[in-house]
Coordinates of C-alpha atoms in Angstrom, one line a residue:
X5 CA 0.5 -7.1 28.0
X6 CA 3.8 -6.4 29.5
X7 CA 2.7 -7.4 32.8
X8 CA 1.3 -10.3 32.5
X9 CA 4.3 -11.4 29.9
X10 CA 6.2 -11.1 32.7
X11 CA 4.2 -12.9 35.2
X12 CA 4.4 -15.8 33.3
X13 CA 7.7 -15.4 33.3
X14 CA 7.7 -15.5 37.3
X15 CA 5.5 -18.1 37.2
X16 CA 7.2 -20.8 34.9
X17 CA 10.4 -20.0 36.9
X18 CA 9.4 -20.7 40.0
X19 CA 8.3 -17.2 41.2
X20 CA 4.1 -18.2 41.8
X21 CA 3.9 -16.2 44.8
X22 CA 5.3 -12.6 43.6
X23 CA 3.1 -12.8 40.6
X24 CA -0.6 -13.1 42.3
X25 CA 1.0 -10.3 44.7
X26 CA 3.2 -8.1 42.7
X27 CA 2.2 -8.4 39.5
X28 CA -1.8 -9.3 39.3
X29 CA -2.6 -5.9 41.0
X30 CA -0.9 -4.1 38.5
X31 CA -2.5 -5.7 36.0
X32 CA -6.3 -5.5 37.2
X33 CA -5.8 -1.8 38.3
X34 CA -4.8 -0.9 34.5
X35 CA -7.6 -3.1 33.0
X36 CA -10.3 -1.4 35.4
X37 CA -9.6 1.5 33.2
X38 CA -10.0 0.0 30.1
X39 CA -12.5 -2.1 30.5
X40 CA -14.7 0.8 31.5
X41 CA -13.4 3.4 28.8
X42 CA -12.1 1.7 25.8
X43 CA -14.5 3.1 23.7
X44 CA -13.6 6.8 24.8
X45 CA -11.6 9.5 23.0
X46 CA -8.0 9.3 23.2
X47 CA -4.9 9.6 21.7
X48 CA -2.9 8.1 18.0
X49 CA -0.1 6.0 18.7
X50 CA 2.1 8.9 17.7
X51 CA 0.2 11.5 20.2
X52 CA -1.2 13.4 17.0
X53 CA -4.5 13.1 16.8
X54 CA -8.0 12.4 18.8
X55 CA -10.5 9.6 18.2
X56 CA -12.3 6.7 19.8
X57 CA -11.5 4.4 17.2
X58 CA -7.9 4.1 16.7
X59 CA -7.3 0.7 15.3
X60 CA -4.1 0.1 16.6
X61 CA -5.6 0.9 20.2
X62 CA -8.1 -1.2 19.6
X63 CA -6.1 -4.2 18.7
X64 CA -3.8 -3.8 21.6
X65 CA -6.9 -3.8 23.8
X66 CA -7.9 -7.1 22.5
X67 CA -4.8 -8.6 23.0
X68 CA -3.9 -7.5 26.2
X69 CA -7.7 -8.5 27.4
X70 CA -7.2 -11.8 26.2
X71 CA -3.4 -11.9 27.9
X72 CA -4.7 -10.7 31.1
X73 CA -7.4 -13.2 31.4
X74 CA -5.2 -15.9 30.7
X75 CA -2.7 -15.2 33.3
X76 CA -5.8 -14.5 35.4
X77 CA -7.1 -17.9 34.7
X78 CA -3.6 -19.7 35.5
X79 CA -3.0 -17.8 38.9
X80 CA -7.2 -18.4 40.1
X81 CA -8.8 -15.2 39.8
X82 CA -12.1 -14.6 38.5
X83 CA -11.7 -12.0 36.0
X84 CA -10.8 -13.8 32.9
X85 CA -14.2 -14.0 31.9
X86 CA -15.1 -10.6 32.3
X87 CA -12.2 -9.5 30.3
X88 CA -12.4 -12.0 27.6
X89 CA -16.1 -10.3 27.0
X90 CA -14.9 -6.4 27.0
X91 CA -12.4 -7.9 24.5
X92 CA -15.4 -9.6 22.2
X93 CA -17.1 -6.4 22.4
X94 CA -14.3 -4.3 21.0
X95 CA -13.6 -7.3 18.4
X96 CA -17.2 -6.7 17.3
X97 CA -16.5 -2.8 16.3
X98 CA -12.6 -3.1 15.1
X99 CA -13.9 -4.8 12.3
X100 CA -15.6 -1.8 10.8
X101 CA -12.0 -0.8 10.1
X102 CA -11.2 -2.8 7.0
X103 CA -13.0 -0.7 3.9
X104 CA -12.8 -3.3 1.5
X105 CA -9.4 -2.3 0.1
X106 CA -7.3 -2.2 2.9
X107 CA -7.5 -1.9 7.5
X108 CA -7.4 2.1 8.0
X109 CA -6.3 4.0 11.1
X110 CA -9.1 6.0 11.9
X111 CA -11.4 8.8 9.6
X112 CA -9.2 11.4 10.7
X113 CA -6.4 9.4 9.5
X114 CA -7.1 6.6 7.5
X115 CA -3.6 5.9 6.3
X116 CA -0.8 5.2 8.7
X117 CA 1.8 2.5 9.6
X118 CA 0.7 1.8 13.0
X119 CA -2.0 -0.3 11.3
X120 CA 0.7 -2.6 9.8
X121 CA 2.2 -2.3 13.7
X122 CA -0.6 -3.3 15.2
X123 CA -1.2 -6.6 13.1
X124 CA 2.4 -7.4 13.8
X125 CA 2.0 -7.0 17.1
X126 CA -1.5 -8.0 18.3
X127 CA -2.6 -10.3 16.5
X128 CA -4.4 -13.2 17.7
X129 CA -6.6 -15.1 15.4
X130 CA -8.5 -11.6 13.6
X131 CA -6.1 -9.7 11.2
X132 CA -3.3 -11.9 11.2
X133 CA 0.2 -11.4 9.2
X134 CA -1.1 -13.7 7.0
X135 CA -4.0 -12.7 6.4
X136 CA -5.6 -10.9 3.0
X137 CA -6.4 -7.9 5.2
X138 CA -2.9 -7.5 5.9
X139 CA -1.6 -8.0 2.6
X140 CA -3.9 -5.7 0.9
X141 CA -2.6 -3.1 3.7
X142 CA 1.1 -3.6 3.2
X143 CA 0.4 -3.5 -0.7
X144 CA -1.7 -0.1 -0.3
X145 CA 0.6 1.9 2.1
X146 CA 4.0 0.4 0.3
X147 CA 3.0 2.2 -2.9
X148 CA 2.4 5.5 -0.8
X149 CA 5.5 5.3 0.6
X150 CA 7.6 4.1 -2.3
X151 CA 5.9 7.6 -4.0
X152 CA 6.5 9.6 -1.0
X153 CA 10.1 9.1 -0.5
X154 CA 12.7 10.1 -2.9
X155 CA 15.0 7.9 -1.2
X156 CA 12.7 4.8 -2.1
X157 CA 12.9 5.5 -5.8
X158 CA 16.5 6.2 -6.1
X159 CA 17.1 3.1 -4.1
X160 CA 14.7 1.3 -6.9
X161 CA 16.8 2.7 -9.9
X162 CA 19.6 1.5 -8.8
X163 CA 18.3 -2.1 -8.0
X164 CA 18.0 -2.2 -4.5
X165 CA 15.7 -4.5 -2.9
X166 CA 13.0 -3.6 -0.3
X167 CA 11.2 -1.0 0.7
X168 CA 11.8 2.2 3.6
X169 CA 8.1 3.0 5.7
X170 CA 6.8 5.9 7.3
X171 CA 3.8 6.9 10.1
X172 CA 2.0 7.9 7.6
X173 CA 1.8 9.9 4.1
X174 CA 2.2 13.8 4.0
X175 CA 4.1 13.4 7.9
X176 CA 5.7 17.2 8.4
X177 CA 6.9 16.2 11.4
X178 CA 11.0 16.4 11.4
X179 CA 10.8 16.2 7.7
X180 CA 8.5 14.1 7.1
X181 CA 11.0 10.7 6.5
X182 CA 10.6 7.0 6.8
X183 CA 11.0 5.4 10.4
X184 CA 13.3 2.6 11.5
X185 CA 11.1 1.3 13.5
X186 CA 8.2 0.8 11.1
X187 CA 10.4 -0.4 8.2
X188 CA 11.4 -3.4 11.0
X189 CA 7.7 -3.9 11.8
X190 CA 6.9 -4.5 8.2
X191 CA 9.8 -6.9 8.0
X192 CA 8.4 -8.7 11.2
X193 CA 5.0 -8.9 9.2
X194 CA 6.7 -11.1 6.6
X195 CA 8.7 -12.9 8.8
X196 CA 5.0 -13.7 10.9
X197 CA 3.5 -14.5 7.9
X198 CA 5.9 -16.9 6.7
X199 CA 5.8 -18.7 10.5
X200 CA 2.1 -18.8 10.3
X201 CA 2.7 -20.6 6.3
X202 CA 4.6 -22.9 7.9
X203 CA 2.9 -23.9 10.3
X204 CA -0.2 -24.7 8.3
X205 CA 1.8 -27.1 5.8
X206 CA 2.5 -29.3 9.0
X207 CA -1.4 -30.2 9.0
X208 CA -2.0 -29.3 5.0
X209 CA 1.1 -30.3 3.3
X210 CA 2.7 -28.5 0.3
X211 CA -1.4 -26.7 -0.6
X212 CA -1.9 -25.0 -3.6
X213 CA -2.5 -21.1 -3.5
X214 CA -6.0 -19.7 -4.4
X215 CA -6.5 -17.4 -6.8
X216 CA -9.4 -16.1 -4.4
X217 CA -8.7 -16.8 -1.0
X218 CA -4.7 -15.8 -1.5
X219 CA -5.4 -13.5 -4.3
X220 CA -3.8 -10.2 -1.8
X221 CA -0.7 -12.6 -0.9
X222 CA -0.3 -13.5 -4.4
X223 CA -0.5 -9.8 -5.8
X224 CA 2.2 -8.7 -3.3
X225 CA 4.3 -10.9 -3.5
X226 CA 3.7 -11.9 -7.5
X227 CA 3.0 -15.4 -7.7
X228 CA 1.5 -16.7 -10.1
X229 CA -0.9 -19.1 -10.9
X230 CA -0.4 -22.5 -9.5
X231 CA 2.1 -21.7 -6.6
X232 CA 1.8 -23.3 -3.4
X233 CA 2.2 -22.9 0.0
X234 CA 6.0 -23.1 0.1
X235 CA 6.1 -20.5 -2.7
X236 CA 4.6 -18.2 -0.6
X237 CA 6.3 -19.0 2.3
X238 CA 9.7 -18.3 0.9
X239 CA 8.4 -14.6 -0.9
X240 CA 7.3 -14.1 2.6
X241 CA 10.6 -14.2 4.0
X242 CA 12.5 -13.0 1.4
X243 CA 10.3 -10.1 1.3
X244 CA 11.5 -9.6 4.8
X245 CA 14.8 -9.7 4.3
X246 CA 14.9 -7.2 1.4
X247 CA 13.4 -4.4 3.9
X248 CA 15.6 -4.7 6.6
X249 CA 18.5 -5.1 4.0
X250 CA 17.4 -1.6 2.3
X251 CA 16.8 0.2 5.6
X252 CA 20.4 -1.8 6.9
X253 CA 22.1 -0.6 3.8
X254 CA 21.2 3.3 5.2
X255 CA 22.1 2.5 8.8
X256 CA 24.9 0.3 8.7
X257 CA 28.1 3.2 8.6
X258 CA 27.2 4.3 11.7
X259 CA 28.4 1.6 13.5
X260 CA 25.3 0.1 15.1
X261 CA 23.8 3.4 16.2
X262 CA 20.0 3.8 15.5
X263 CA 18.2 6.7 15.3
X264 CA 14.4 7.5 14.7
X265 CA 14.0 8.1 10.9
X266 CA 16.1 8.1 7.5
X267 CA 16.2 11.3 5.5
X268 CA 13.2 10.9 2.4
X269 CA 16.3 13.1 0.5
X270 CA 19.9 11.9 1.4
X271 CA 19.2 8.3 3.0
X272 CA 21.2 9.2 6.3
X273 CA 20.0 8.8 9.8
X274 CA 17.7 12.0 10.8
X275 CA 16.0 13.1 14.0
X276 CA 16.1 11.1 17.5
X277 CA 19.0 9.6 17.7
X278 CA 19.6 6.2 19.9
X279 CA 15.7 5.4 19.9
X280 CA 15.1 2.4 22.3
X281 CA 11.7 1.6 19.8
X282 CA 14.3 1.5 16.8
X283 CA 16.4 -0.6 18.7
X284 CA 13.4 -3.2 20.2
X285 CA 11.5 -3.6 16.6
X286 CA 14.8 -4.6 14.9
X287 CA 15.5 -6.8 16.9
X288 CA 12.3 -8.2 17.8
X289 CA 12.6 -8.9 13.9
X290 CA 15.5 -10.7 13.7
X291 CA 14.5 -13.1 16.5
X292 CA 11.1 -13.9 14.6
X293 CA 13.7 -14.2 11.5
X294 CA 15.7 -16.6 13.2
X295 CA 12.6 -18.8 13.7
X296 CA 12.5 -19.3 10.3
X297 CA 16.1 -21.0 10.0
X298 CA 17.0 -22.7 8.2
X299 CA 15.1 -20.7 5.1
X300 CA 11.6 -22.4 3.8
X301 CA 11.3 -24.9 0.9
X302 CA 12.7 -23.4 -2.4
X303 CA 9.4 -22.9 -4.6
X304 CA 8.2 -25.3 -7.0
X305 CA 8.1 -22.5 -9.6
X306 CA 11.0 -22.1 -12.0
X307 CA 10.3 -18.3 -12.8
X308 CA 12.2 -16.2 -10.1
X309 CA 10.6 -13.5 -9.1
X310 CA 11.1 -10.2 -7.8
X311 CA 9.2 -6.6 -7.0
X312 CA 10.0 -3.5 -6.5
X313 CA 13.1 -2.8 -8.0
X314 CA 16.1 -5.8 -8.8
X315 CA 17.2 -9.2 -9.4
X316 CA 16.4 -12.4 -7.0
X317 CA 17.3 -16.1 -7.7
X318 CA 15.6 -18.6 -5.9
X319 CA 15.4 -17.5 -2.5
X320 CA 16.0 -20.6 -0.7
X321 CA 17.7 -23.4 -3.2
X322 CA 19.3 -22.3 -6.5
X323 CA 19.5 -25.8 -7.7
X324 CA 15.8 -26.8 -7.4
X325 CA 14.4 -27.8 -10.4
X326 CA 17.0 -30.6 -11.8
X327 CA 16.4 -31.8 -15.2
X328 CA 17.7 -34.9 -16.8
X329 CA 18.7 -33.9 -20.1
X330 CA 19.1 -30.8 -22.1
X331 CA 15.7 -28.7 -22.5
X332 CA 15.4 -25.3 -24.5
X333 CA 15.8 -22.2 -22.6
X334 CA 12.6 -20.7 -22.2
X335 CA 11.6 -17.4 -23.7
X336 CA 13.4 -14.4 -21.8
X337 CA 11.2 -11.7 -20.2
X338 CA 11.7 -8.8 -17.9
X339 CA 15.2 -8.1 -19.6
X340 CA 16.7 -4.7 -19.0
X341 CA 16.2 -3.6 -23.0
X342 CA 13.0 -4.7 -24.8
X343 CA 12.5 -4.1 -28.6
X344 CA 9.4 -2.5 -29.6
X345 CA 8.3 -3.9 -33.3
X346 CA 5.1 -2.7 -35.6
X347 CA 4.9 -3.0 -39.5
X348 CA 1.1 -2.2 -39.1
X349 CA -1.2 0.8 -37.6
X350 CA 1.3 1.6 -34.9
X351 CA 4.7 1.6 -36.5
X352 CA 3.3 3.6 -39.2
X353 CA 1.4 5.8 -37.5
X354 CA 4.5 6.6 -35.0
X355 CA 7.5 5.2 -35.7
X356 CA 9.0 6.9 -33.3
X357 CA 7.6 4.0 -31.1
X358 CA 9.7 1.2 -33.2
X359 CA 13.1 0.4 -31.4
X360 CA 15.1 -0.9 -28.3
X361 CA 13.9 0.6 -25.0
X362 CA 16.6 0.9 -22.0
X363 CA 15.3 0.0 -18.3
X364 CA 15.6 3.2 -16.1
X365 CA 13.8 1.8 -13.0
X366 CA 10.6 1.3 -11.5
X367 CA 7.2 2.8 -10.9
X368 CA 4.8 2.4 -8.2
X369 CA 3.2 -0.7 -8.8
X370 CA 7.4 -2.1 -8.8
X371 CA 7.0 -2.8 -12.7
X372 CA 9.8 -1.7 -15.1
X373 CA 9.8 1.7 -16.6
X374 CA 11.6 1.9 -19.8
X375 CA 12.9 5.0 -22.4
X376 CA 14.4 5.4 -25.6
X377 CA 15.2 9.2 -26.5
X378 CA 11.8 11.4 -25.4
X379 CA 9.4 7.9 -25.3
X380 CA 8.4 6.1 -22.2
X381 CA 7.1 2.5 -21.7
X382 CA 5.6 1.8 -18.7
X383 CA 2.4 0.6 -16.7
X384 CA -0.2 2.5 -15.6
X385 CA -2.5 1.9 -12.9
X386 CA -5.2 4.4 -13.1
X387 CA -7.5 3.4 -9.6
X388 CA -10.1 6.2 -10.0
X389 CA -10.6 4.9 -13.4
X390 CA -10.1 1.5 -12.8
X391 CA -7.7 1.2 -16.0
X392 CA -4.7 -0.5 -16.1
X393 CA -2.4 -1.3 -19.0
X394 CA 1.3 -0.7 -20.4
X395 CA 1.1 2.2 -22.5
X396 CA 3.6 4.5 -24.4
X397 CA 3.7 8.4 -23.5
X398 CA 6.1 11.4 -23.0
X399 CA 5.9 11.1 -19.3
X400 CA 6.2 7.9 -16.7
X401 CA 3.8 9.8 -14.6
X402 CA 1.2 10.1 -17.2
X403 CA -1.6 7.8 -16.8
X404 CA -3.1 7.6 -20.4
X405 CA -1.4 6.8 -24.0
X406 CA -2.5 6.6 -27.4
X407 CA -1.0 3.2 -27.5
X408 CA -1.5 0.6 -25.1
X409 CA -1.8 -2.6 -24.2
X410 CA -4.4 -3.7 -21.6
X411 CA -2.4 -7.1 -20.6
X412 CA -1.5 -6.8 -16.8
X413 CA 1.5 -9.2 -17.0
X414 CA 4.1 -7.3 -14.7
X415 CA 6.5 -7.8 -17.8
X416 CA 6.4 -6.0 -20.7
X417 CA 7.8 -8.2 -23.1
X418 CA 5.7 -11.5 -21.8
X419 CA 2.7 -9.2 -23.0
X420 CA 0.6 -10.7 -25.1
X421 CA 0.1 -9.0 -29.0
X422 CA -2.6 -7.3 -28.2
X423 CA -1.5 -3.4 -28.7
X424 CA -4.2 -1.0 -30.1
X425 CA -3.4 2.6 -31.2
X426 CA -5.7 5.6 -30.5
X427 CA -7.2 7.0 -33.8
X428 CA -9.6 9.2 -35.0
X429 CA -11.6 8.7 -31.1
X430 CA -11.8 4.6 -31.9
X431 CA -9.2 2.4 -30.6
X432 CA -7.3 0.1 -33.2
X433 CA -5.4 -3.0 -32.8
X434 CA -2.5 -3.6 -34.3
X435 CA -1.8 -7.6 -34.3
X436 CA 2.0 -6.7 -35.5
X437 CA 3.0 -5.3 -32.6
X438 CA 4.9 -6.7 -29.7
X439 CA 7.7 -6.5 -27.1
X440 CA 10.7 -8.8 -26.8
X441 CA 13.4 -8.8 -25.4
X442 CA 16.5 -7.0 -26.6
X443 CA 19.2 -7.4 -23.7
X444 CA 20.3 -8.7 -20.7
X445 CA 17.6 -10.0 -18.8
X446 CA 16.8 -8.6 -15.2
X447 CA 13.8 -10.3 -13.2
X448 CA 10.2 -9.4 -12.9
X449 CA 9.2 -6.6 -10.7
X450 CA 5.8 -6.1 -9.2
X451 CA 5.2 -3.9 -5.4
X452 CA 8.0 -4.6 -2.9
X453 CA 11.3 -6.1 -4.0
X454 CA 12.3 -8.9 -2.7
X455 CA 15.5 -11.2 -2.8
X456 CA 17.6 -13.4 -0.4
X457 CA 19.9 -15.9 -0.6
X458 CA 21.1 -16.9 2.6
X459 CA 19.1 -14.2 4.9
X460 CA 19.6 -10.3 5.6
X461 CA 22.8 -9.0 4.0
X462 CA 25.8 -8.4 6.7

C-alpha cells in the first residue's frame, strides 16, 4: 500500500520513470507472496496469536491488491487483473467475519480493536466507517472497554466526554491499558464516517435516517426518530472529537510526548514511550478532522444529545432553531436529580423507593445511574436474557429488580408510567408511578459521549 502510495506520488510529480523501475519491482515481488499465500497461517497485528483468518490482514490484503493494480494499470503492466481477482477471492471469505452482532477478529480472538483499525484504514467500498457493520463494532467493543478500564468510568463520573480503547479485552500485556493509537483510530472512524455522510447529501440532499437501514448509527450515536443525514453527520464528528479530547486530556501535561498506552488505574502515560504509531494515527486523525472544516450542518433536532457521560449543546450551531415568538419550555428530562413518586402498589409496598434520586454517573450502555441513600436507579441491559429495562436495586451492577420499567428511553424521567412491582411471583403495574425531574438538568446519555463546539479541545 505504501509503495504504490508513493509511486503515485512519483508519478503525478513528474518522476514516471523511477516508479516503473524503482518502485513497481518492489511492489510485484511483495504481492507474489501474497497472492500465493494469503490464505496461510500467520500472525495478529499485535504478533500474539496464529490464524489464517485475521480480519484486519485480510482487509489490508484487499486494499493493497486493489492499490497495486491500480498503479499497475496507470504505469502499463499487466497484473492489475490478476490482483484485482486474488483480492475478490479474499473479499468472498472476509465476510464470514461479521456474526450478526458485530465484525470479529478471528475465533481465537474474536474481540479486538484492530477490527475497528482495519475499517479505518482499508476500507474501500465493503465495511466502510459508515457502515452498520462498523457501528455495531464500535458500539460492541466501546462498552468492553468502558467496563474494562477504571479510568473510563472515573472519566464518566465526572462528565468527561469520550471514550479511551484498547487491543482488546482481558490484554495482560504491560498492564493491560488503553492504546493511544487505537483511541485515535476510533476517532478517525467518526471523522470517515462523517466524510462519507457528507458526501452522500451532495447527491441525496438533507435524507431522512432509517429506522432499519441506520438503526446501528442511530443507536450509537442516539438519534432519534426522524433525524436526518446532517444529524448524523454532526454526532459523527462530534463523536470524534470527544475521544481524542478524553485521550488529549490524559496526554496533554507532557508536553506533546506520546507514548504507547494510558494507565486503566491513574490515567498517565504507561509503557513505550515516543511510539511513531501513536504519533502517525493522531495525526492522521486530525488531518481527516480537518476535512470536515468548517463543522457539518447543526441538526434539525432541538433535543441535544449526548452519550457516555456529560453535557453537549448543539454541536455545530447553538442558535439553530429560531422561533418567532415565545413558546413553552418543553418538559425537562435527563436532569441530574429525578423524583421518584407512587401513591399506589409501589410506594406502598416500598417506600423506600419514593424520593429525589442524585446522578452519580454512568453505566455501560452511557445511561445515567442514580442513588438516594442504599437505592439505585439505573438501566439494565441483560443480553443473555434479552431484557432491558430501568429498574430499582441495591446494586448498579445488578441486572434484575423487583421494580421496573421496561421503557428503553435512555432517560429515566422521559419514561413512560409504565412501572410494575414484583409480587407474590406476578408482576404488577402501578399506573401512579413515575419519574420527573427534580434538578438541574444534564443531557441524555446513551454509549459514547459526545460533545463539541468548535472541534477538539486545545
Amino acid at each position: 500500500m505504501a509503495m504504490a502510495k508513493w509511486g503515485q506520488i512519483l508519478i503525478d510529480s513528474g518522476h514516471e520513470s523511477d516508479a516503473k523501475t524503482t518502485i513497481w519491482p518492489l511492489i510485484k515481488f511483495d504481492l507474489e507472496w501474497v497472492t500465493e499465500n494469503w490464505d496461510s497461517t500467520g500472525c495478529d497485528l499485535w504478533e500474539e496469536v496464529r490464524s489464517d483468518d485475521f480480519f484486519f490482514n485480510r482487509m489490508a490484503f484487499i486494499y493493497c491488491l486493489n492499490a497495486a493494480a491500480d498503479f499497475a494499470d496507470q504505469i502499463g503492466e499487466s497484473l492489475g487483473a490478476s490482483y484485482r481477482s486474488v483480492a475478490d477471492d479474499v473479499r468472498a471469505v472476509i465476510t464470514k467475519h461479521w456474526n450478526g452482532n458485530y465484525l470479529y477478529e478471528s475465533e481465537n480472538r474474536p474481540d479486538d480493536g484492530a477490527t475497528i483499525h482495519a475499517i479505518t484504514t482499508f476500507s474501500l467500498d465493503l465495511y466502510t466507517p459508515d457502515s452498520e457493520e462498523a457501528a455495531a463494532t464500535i458500539r460492541y467493543l466501546v462498552k468492553a472497554f468502558c467496563n474494562e478500564y477504571p479510568i473510563n468510568q472515573e472519566d464518566n463520573d465526572a462528565g468527561d466526554p469520550g471514550i479511551l480503547i484498547g487491543r482488546y479485552p482481558n490484554d495482560s500485556y504491560a498492564g493491560g491499558n488503553p492504546w493511544q493509537l487505537l483511541t485515535a483510530i476510533l476517532a478517525e472512524c467518526f471523522y470517515a464516517g462523517a466524510t462519507i455522510t457528507r458526501k452522500k447529501m451532495e447527491t441525496r440532499g438533507n435524507y431522512q435516517l432509517s429506522s432499519t437501514e441506520n438503526a446501528q448509527w442511530m443507536a450509537l450515536l442516539n438519534l432519534d426518530a426522524g433525524a436526518t443525514a446532517s444529524d448524523l453527520a454532526a454526532a459523527q464528528v462530534s463523536a470524534g472529537d470527544a475521544v481524542l479530547t478524553r485521550m488529549h486530556n490524559h496526554i496533554k501535561a507532557d508536553g506533546g510526548k506520546v507514548d504507547e498506552q494510558i494507565d486503566k488505574y491513574t490515567g498517565k502515560q504507561a509503557s513505550a514511550e515516543n511510539l511513531t504509531w501513536s504519533y502517525a494515527n493522531i495525526l492522521h486523525a486530525l488531518h481527516t478532522r480537518k476535512g470536515l472544516s468548517p463543522d457539518p450542518p447543526g441538526p434539525t433536532t432541538t433535543t441535544a444529545k449526548t452519550t457516555e457521560g456529560g453535557p453537549t449543546n448543539n454541536p455545530t450551531d447553538p442558535t439553530a432553531n429560531p422561533t418567532d415568538g415565545p413558546t413553552d419550555a418543553p418538559p425537562q428530562t435527563c436532569c441530574s436529580s429525578v423524583m421518584f413518586e407512587s401513591t399506589g402498589a409501589i410506594g406502598t409496598s416500598n417506600p423506600e423507593l419514593v424520593g429525589s434520586y442524585r446522578r452519580i454517573g454512568t453505566d455501560a450502555t452511557g445511561r445515567s445511574v442514580y442513588k438516594k441513600d442504599d437505592v439505585y436507579l439505573h438501566y439494565v441491559n441483560d443480553v443473555a436474557y434479552k431484557f432491558e429495562a430501568w429498574v430499582f436495586s441495591s446494586s448498579a451492577d445488578d441486572l434484575m429488580g423487583d421494580v421496573v420499567n421496561e421503557d428503553t428511553n435512555k432517560c429515566v424521567d422521559a419514561t413512560a408510567p409504565t412501572w410494575e412491582i414484583l409480587t407474590d411471583n406476578s408482576w404488577q403495574a402501578d399506573s401512579t408511578a413515575k419519574v420527573s425531574c427534580d434538578g438541574n438538568t444534564d443531557t441524555c446519555c446513551s454509549g459514547l459521549s459526545i460533545t463539541s463546539t468548535a472541534g477538539i479541545a486545545s
